[in-house]
Tab-separated table of C-alpha atoms and ligand atoms in Angstrom:
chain	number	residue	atom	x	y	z
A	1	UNK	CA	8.713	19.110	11.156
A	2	UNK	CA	5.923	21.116	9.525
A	3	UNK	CA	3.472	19.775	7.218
A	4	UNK	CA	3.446	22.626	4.859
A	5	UNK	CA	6.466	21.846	3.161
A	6	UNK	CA	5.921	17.817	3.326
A	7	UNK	CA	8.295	15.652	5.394
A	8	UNK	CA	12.242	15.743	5.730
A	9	UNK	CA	14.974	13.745	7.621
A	10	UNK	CA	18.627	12.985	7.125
A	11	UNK	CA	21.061	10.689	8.291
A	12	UNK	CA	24.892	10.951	9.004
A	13	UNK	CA	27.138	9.203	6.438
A	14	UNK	CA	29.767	8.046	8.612
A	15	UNK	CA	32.245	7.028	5.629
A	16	UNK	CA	35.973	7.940	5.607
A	17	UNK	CA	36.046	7.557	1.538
A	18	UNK	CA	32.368	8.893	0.390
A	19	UNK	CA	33.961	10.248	-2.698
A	20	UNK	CA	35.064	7.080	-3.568
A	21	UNK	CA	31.402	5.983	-4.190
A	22	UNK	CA	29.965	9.361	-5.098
A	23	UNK	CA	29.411	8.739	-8.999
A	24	UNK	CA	28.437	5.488	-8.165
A	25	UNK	CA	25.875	6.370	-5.521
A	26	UNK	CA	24.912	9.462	-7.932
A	27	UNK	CA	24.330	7.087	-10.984
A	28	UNK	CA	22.427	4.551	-9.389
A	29	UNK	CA	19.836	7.370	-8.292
A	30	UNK	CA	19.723	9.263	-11.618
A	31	UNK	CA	18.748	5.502	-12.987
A	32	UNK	CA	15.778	6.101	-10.765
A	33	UNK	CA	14.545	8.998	-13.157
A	34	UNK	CA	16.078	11.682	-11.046
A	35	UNK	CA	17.179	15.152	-11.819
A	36	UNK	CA	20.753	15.995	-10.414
A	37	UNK	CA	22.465	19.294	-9.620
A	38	UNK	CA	25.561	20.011	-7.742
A	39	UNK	CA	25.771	23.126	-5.650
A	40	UNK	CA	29.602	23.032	-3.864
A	41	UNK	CA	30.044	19.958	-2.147
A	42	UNK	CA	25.855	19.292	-1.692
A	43	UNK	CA	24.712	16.828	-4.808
A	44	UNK	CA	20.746	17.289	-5.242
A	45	UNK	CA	18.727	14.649	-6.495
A	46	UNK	CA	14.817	15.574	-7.736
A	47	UNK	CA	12.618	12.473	-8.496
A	48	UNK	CA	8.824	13.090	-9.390
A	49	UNK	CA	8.069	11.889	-5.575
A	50	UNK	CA	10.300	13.584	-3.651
A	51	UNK	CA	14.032	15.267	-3.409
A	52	UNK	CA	17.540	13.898	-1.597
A	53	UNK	CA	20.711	15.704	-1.239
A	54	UNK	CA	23.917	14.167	-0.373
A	55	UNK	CA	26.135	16.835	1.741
A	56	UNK	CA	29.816	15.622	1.426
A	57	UNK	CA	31.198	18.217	3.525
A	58	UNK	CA	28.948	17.818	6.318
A	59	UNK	CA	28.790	13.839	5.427
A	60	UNK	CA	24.853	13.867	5.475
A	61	UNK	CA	22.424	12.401	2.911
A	62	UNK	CA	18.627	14.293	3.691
A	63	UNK	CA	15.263	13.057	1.789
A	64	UNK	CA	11.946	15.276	1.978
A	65	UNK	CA	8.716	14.454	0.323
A	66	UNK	CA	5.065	15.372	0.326
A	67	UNK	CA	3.632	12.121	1.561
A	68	UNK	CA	4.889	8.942	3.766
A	69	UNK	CA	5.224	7.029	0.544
A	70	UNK	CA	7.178	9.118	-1.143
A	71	UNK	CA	10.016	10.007	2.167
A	72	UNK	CA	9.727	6.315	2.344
A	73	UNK	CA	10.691	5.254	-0.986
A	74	UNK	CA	13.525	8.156	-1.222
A	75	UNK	CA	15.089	7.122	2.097
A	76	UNK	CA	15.383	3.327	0.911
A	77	UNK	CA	16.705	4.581	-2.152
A	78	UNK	CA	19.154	6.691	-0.331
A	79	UNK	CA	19.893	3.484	1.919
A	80	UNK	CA	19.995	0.731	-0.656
A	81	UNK	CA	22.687	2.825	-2.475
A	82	UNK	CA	24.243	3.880	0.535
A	83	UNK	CA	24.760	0.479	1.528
A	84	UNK	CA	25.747	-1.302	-2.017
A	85	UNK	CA	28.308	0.918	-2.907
A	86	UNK	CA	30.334	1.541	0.490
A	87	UNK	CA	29.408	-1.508	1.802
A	88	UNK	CA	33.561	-2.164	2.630
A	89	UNK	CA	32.893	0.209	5.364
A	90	UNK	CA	29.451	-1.271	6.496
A	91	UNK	CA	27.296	1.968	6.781
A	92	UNK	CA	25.654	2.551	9.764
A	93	UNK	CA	22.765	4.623	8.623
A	94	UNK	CA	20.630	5.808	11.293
A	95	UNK	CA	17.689	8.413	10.298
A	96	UNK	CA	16.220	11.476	12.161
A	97	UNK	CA	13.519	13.856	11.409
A	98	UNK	CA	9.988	12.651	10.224
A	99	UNK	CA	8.811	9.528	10.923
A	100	UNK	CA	11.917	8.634	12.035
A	101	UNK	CA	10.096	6.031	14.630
A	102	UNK	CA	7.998	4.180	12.211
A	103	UNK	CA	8.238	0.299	12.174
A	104	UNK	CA	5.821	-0.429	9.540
A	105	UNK	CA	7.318	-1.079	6.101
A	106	UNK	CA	5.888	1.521	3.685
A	107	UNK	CA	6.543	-1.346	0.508
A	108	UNK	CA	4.842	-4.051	2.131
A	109	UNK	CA	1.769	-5.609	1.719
A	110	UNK	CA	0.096	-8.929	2.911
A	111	UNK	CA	-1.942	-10.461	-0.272
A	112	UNK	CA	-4.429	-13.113	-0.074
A	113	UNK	CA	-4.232	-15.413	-3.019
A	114	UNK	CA	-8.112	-14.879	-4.754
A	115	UNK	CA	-7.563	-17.095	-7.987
A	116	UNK	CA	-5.488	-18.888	-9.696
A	117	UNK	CA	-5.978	-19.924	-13.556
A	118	UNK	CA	-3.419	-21.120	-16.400
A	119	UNK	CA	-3.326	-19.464	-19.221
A	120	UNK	CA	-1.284	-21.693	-20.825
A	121	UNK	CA	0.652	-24.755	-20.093
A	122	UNK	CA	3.301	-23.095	-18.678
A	123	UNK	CA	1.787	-19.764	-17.329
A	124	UNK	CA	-0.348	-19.706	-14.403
A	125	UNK	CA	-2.353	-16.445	-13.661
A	126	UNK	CA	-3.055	-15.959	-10.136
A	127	UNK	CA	-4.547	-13.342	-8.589
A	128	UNK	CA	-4.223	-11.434	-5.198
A	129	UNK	CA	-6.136	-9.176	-2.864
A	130	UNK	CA	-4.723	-6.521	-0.659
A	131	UNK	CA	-5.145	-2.858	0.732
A	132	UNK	CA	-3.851	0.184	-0.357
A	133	UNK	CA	-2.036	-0.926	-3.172
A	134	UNK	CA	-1.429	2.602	-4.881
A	135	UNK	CA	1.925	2.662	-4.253
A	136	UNK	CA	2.206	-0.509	-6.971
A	137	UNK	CA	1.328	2.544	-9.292
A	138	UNK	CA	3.942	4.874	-8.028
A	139	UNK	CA	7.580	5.401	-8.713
A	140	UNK	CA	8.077	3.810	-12.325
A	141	UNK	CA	8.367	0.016	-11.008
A	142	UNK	CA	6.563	-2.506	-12.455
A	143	UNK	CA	7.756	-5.700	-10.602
A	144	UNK	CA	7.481	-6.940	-6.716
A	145	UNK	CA	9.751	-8.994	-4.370
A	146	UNK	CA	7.405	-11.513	-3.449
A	147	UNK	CA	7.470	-13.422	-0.190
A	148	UNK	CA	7.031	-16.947	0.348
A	149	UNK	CA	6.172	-19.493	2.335
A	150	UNK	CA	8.840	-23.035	1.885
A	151	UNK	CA	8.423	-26.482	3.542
A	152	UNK	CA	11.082	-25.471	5.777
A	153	UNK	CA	9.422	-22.060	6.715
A	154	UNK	CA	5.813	-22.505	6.364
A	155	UNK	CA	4.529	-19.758	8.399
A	156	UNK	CA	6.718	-16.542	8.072
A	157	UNK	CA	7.118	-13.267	9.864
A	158	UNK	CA	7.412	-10.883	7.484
A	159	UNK	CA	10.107	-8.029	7.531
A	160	UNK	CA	9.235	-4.690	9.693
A	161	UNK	CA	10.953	-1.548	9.196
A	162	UNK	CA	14.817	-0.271	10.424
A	163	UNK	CA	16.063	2.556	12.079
A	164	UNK	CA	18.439	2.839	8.705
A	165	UNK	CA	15.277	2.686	6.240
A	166	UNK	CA	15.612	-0.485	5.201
A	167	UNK	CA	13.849	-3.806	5.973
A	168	UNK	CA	14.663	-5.634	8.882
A	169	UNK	CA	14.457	-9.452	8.596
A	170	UNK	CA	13.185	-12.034	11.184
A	171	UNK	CA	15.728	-14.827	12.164
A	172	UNK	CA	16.374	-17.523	9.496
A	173	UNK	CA	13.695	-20.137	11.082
A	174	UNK	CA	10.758	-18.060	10.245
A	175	UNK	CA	12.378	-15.533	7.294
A	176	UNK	CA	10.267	-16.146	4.106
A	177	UNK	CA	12.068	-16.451	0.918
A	178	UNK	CA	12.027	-13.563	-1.842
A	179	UNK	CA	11.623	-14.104	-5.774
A	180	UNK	CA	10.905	-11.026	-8.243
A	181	UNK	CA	7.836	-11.104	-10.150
A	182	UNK	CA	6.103	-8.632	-12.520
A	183	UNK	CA	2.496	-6.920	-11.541
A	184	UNK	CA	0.626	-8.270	-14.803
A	185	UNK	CA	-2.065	-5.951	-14.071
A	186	UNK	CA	-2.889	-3.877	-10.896
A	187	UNK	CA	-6.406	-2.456	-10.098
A	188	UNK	CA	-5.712	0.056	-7.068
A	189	UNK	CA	-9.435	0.710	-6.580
A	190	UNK	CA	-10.403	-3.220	-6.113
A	191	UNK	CA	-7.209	-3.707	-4.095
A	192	UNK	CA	-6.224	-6.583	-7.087
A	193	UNK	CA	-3.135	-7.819	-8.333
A	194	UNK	CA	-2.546	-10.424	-11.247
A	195	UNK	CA	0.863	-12.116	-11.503
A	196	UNK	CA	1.883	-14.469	-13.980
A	197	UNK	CA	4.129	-17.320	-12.868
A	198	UNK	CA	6.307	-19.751	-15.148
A	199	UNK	CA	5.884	-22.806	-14.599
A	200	UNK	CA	9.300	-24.137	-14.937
A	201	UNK	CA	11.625	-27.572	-14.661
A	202	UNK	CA	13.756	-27.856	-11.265
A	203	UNK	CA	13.832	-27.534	-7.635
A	204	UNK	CA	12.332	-23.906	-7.023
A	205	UNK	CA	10.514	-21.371	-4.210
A	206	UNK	CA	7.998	-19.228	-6.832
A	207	UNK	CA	7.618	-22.046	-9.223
A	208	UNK	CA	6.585	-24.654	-6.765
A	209	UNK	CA	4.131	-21.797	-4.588
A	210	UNK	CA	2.499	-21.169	-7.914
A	211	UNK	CA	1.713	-25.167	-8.972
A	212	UNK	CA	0.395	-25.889	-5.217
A	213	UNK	CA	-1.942	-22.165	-4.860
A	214	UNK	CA	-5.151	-22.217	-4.039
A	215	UNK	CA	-7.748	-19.389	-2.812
A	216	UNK	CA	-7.012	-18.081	0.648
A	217	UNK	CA	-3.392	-18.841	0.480
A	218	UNK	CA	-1.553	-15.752	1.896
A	219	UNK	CA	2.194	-14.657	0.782
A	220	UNK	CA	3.850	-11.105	1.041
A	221	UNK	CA	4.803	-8.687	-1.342
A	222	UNK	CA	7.524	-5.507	-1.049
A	223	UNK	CA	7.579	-2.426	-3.750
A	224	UNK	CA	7.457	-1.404	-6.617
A	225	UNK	CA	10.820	-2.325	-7.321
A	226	UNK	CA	12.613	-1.577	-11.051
A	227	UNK	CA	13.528	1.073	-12.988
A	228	UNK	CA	11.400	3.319	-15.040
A	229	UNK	CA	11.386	2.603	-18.520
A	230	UNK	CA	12.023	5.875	-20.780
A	231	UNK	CA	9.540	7.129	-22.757
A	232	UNK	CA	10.481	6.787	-26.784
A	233	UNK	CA	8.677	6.884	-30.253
A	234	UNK	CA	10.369	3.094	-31.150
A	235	UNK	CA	11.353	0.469	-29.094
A	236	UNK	CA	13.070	-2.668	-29.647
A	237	UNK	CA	11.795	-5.323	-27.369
A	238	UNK	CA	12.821	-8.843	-26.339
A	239	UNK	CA	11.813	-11.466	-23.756
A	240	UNK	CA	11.190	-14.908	-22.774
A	241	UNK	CA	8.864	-16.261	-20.472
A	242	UNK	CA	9.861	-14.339	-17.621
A	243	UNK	CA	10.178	-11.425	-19.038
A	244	UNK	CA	6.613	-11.621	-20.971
A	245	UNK	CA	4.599	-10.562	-18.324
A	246	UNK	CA	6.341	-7.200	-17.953
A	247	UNK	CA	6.536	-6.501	-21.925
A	248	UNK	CA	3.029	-7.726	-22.780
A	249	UNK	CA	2.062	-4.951	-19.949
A	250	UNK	CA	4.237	-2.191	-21.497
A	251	UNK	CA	2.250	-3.253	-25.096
A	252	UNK	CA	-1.016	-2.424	-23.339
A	253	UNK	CA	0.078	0.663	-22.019
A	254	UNK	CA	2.406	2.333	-24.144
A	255	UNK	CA	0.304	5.403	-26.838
A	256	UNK	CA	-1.111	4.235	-29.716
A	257	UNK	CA	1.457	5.979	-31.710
A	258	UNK	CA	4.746	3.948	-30.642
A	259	UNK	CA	6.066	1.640	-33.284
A	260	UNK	CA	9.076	-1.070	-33.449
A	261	UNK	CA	9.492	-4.392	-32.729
A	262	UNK	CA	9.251	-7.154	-29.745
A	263	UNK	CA	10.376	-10.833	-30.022
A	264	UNK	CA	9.334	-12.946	-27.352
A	265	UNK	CA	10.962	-16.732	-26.712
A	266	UNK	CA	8.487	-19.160	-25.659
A	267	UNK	CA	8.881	-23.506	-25.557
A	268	UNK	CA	6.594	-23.614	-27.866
A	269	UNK	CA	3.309	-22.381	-30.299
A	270	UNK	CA	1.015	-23.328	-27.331
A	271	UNK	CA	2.817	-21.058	-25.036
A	272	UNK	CA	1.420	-17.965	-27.125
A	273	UNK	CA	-1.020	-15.549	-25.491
A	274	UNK	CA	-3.200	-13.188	-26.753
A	275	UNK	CA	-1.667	-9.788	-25.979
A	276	UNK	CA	-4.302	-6.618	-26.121
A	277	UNK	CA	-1.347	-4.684	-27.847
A	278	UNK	CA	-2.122	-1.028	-27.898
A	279	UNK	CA	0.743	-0.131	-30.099
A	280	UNK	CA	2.189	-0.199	-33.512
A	281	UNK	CA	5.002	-2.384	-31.779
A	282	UNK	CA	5.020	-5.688	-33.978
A	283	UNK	CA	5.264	-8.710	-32.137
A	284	UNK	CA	7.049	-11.800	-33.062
A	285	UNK	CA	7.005	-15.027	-30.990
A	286	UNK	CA	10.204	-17.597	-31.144
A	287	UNK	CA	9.302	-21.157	-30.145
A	288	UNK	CA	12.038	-23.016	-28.719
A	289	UNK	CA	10.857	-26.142	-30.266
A	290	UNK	CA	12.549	-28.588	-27.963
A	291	UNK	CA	15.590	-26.582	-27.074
A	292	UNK	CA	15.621	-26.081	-22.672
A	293	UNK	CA	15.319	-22.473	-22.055
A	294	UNK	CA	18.307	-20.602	-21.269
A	295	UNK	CA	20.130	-22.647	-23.974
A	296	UNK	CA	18.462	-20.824	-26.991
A	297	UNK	CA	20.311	-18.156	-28.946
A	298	UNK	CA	17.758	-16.943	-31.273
A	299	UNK	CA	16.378	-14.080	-29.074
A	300	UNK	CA	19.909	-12.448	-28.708
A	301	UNK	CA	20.424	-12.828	-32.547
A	302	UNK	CA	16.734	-11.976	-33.442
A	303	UNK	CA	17.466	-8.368	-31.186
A	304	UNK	CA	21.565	-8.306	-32.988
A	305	UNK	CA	19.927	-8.461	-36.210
A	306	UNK	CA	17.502	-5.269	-35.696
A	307	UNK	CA	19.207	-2.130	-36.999
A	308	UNK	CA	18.730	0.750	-34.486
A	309	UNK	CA	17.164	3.796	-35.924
A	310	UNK	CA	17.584	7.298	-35.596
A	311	UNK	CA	15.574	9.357	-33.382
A	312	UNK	CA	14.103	8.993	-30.281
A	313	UNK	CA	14.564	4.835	-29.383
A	314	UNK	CA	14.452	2.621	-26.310
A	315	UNK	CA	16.036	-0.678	-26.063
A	316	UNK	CA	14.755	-3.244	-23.712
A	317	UNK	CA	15.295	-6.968	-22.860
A	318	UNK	CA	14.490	-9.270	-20.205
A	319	UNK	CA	15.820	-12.981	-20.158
A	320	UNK	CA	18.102	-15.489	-19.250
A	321	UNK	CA	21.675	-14.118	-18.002
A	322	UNK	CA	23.938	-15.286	-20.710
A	323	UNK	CA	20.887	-13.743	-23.381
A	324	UNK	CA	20.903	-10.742	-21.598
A	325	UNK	CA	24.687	-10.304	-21.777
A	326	UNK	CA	24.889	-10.815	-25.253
A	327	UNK	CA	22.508	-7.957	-25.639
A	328	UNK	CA	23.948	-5.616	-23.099
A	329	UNK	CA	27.165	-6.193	-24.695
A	330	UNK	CA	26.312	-5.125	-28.097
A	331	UNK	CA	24.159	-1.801	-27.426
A	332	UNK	CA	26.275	-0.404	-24.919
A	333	UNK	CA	28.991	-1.921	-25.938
A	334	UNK	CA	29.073	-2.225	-29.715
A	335	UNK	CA	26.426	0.115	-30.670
A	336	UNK	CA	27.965	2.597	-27.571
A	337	UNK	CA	24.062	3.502	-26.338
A	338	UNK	CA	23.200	5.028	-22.882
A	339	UNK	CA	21.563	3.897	-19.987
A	340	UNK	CA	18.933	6.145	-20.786
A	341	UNK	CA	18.403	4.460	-24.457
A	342	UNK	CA	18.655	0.447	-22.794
A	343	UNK	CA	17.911	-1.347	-20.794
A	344	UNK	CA	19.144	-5.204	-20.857
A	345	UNK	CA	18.300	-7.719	-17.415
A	346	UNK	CA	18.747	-11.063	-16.433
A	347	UNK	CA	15.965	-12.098	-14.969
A	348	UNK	CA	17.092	-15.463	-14.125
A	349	UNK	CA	20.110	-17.741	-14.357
A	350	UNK	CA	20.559	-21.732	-15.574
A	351	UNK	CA	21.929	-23.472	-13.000
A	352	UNK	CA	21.028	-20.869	-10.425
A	353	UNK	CA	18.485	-20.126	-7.886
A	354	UNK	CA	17.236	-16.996	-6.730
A	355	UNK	CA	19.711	-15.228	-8.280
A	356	UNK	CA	17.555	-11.320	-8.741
A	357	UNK	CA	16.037	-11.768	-5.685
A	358	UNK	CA	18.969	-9.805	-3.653
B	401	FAD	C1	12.505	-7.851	-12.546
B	401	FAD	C2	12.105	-9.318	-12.702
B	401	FAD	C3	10.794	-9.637	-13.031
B	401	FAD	C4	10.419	-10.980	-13.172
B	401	FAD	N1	9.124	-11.266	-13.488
B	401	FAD	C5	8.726	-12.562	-13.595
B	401	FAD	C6	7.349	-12.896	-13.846
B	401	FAD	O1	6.483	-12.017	-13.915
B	401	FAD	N2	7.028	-14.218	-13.983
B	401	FAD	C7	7.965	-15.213	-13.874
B	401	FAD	O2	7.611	-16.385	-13.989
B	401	FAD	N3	9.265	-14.926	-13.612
B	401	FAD	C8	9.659	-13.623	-13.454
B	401	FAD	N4	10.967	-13.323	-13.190
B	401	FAD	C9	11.945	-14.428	-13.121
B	401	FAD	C10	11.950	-15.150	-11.781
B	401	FAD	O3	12.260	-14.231	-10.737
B	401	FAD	C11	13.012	-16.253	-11.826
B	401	FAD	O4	12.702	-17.190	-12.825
B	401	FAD	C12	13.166	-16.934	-10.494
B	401	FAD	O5	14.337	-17.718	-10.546
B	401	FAD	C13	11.973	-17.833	-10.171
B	401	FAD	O6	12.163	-18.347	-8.876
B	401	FAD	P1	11.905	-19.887	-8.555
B	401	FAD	O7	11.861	-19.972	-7.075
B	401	FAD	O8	10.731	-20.386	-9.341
B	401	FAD	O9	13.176	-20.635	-9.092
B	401	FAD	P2	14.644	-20.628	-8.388
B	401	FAD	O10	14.562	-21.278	-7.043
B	401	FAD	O11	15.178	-19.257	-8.447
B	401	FAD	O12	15.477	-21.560	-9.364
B	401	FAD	C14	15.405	-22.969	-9.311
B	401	FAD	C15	15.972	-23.561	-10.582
B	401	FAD	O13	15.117	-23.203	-11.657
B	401	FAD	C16	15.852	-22.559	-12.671
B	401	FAD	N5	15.010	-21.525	-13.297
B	401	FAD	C17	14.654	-20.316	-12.794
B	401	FAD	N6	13.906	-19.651	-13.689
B	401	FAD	C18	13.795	-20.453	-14.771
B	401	FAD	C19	13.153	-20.320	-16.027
B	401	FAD	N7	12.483	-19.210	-16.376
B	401	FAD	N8	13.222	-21.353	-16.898
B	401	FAD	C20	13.900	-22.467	-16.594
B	401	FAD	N9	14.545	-22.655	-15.412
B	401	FAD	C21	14.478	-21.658	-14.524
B	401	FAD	C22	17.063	-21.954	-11.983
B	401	FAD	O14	18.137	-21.795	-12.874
B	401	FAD	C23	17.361	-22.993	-10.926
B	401	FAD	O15	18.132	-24.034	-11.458
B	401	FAD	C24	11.370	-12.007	-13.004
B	401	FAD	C25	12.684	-11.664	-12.646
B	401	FAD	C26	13.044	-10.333	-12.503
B	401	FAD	C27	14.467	-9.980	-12.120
């Protein structure tokens, strides 16, 4: 297929009940900052990278972008959803057109581990090396599936690319196991990213990499993954540990200009770090003070007790599940917001490993 207009393939949807799924399929990629239009049966989908179409009549989905990133990242979007929603009839996606034939995984990287420092007790710093890392900068996503090595798998293959544009896995004796992390910071031009790992209680994968790394220690990574946060004039922020690294980023980031407020739940005083906040966003820190994490209510009541404003405002929280709930619960529940106003996560569970790590 010609250059001039960028790259294009499709794949047949081979689904008896697409219209089943259809708003579900269609919601999930609007959440990825995409512009939709229906013309007849054909739903169109424009994202900043690239465009899809899903043809219900002819039961084909198509992607078409200017670069190999971009088709990439569409068609695994496509997939992903694809896959999720009618997974009762297990899709069998198979893709034709441009680089149709590739089996190297546009979102993966190999990183080589190039320091490692804690910031505080709890919060280790390390940092990576890798090539062509411009695509962490792309598509919204500020977090990474990271790959690691275990005592039971100590020297991984890592995943190659499908005919159906997702990743295909090596058999369970040498598959690496996947955790979610946040890119702290990300220098495209040195090839660096900085992670920041919790060091936390229990028997765990990322945890236990992070307390053992040392220079030269090699892991893999796959994105960006995560939605795109919505630009607004106020936010109301909340996090614990986990979800610092991602919020202290947004705080160096957003304009100068944004106000409102971010509470942040952390064991204790010495778990503070010094934040180069860019904003007018005020930030409050919550020690636990002795209370195990995950058990704490005072960062769902700090964010309950926040009156939302008028005008152009953006919710966000990232914490423990039963935190997060409480949260999700009362702006789109109580307070009836949007999707495109919040956004509330669990990024981990008590009692639970691995849970976001899909
Ligand atoms: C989008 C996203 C971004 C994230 N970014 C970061 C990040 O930048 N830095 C970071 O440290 N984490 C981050 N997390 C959270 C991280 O993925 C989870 O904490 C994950 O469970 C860690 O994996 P693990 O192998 O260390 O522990 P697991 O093997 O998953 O869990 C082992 C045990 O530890 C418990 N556990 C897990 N997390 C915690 C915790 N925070 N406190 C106490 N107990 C815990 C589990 O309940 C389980 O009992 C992020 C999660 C998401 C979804």
């Amino acid at each position: 297929m010609s250059e001039e207009r960028g790259l294009a393939c499709e794949a047949r949807l081979n689904l008896r009940n697409l219209p089943l799924y259809i708003d579900r399929i269609s919601d999930r990629l609007q959440s990825f900052d995409a512009d939709a239009s229906q013309d007849g049966q054909r739903l169109d989908f424009r994202f900043a990278f690239g465009g899809a179409s899903l043809d219900m009549e002819r039961l084909v989905m198509r992607a078409n972008a200017a670069d190999r990133d971009g088709l990439a990242r569409i068609k695994d979007l496509l997939a992903t959803a694809v896959q999720v929603y009618a997974r009762e009839e297990k899709p069998e996606i198979v893709w034709t057109g441009d680089l149709a034939d590739e089996t190297g995984l546009a979102q993966f990287r190999e990183m080589v581990v190039t320091d490692v420092h804690d910031l505080t007790p709890h919060m280790r710093r390390i940092r990576f090396a890798g090539e062509d890392l411009s695509r962490f900068a792309k598509f919204g996503g500020m977090h990474i599936r990271m790959l690691f090595p275990t005592r039971e798998v100590p020297d991984p293959l890592w995943p190659m690319l499908g005919s159906n544009g997702l990743p295909v896995w090596p058999s369970d004796d040498r598959r690496p196991v996947a955790r979610v992390y946040t890119i702290r910071a990300l220098d495209v031009a040195n090839g660096i990213i900085d992670v920041d790992f919790l060091i936390h209680p229990g028997d765990s994968v990322g945890a236990h990499w992070a307390i053992h790394a040392t220079a030269g220690m090699k892991i893999g990574i796959m994105g960006p993954v995560g939605r795109p946060v919505r630009p607004a004039s106020w936010y109301l922020m909340g996090a614990d540990e986990t979800g610092l690294p991602a919020l202290a980023r947004m705080l160096e980031i957003l304009p100068a200009e944004t106000k409102g407020v971010a509470f942040v739940e952390i064991a204790d005083d010495s778990e503070r770090q010094v934040i180069d906040n860019a904003t007018g966003i005020e930030l409050h820190w919550l020690p636990r003070n002795g209370v195990p994490a995950g058990l704490d209510a005072r960062l769902a009541r700090a964010i309950l007790s926040v009156s939302w404003p008028t005008g152009s405002a953006f919710g966000w929280f990232a914490a423990e599940a039963a935190a997060a709930r409480i949260v999700r619960e009362h702006w789109r529940g109580t307070l009836a917001l949007g999707r495109n106003e919040t956004l509330a996560a669990a990024y981990w569970r008590r009692g639970a490993a691995g849970l976001m790590a899909g």
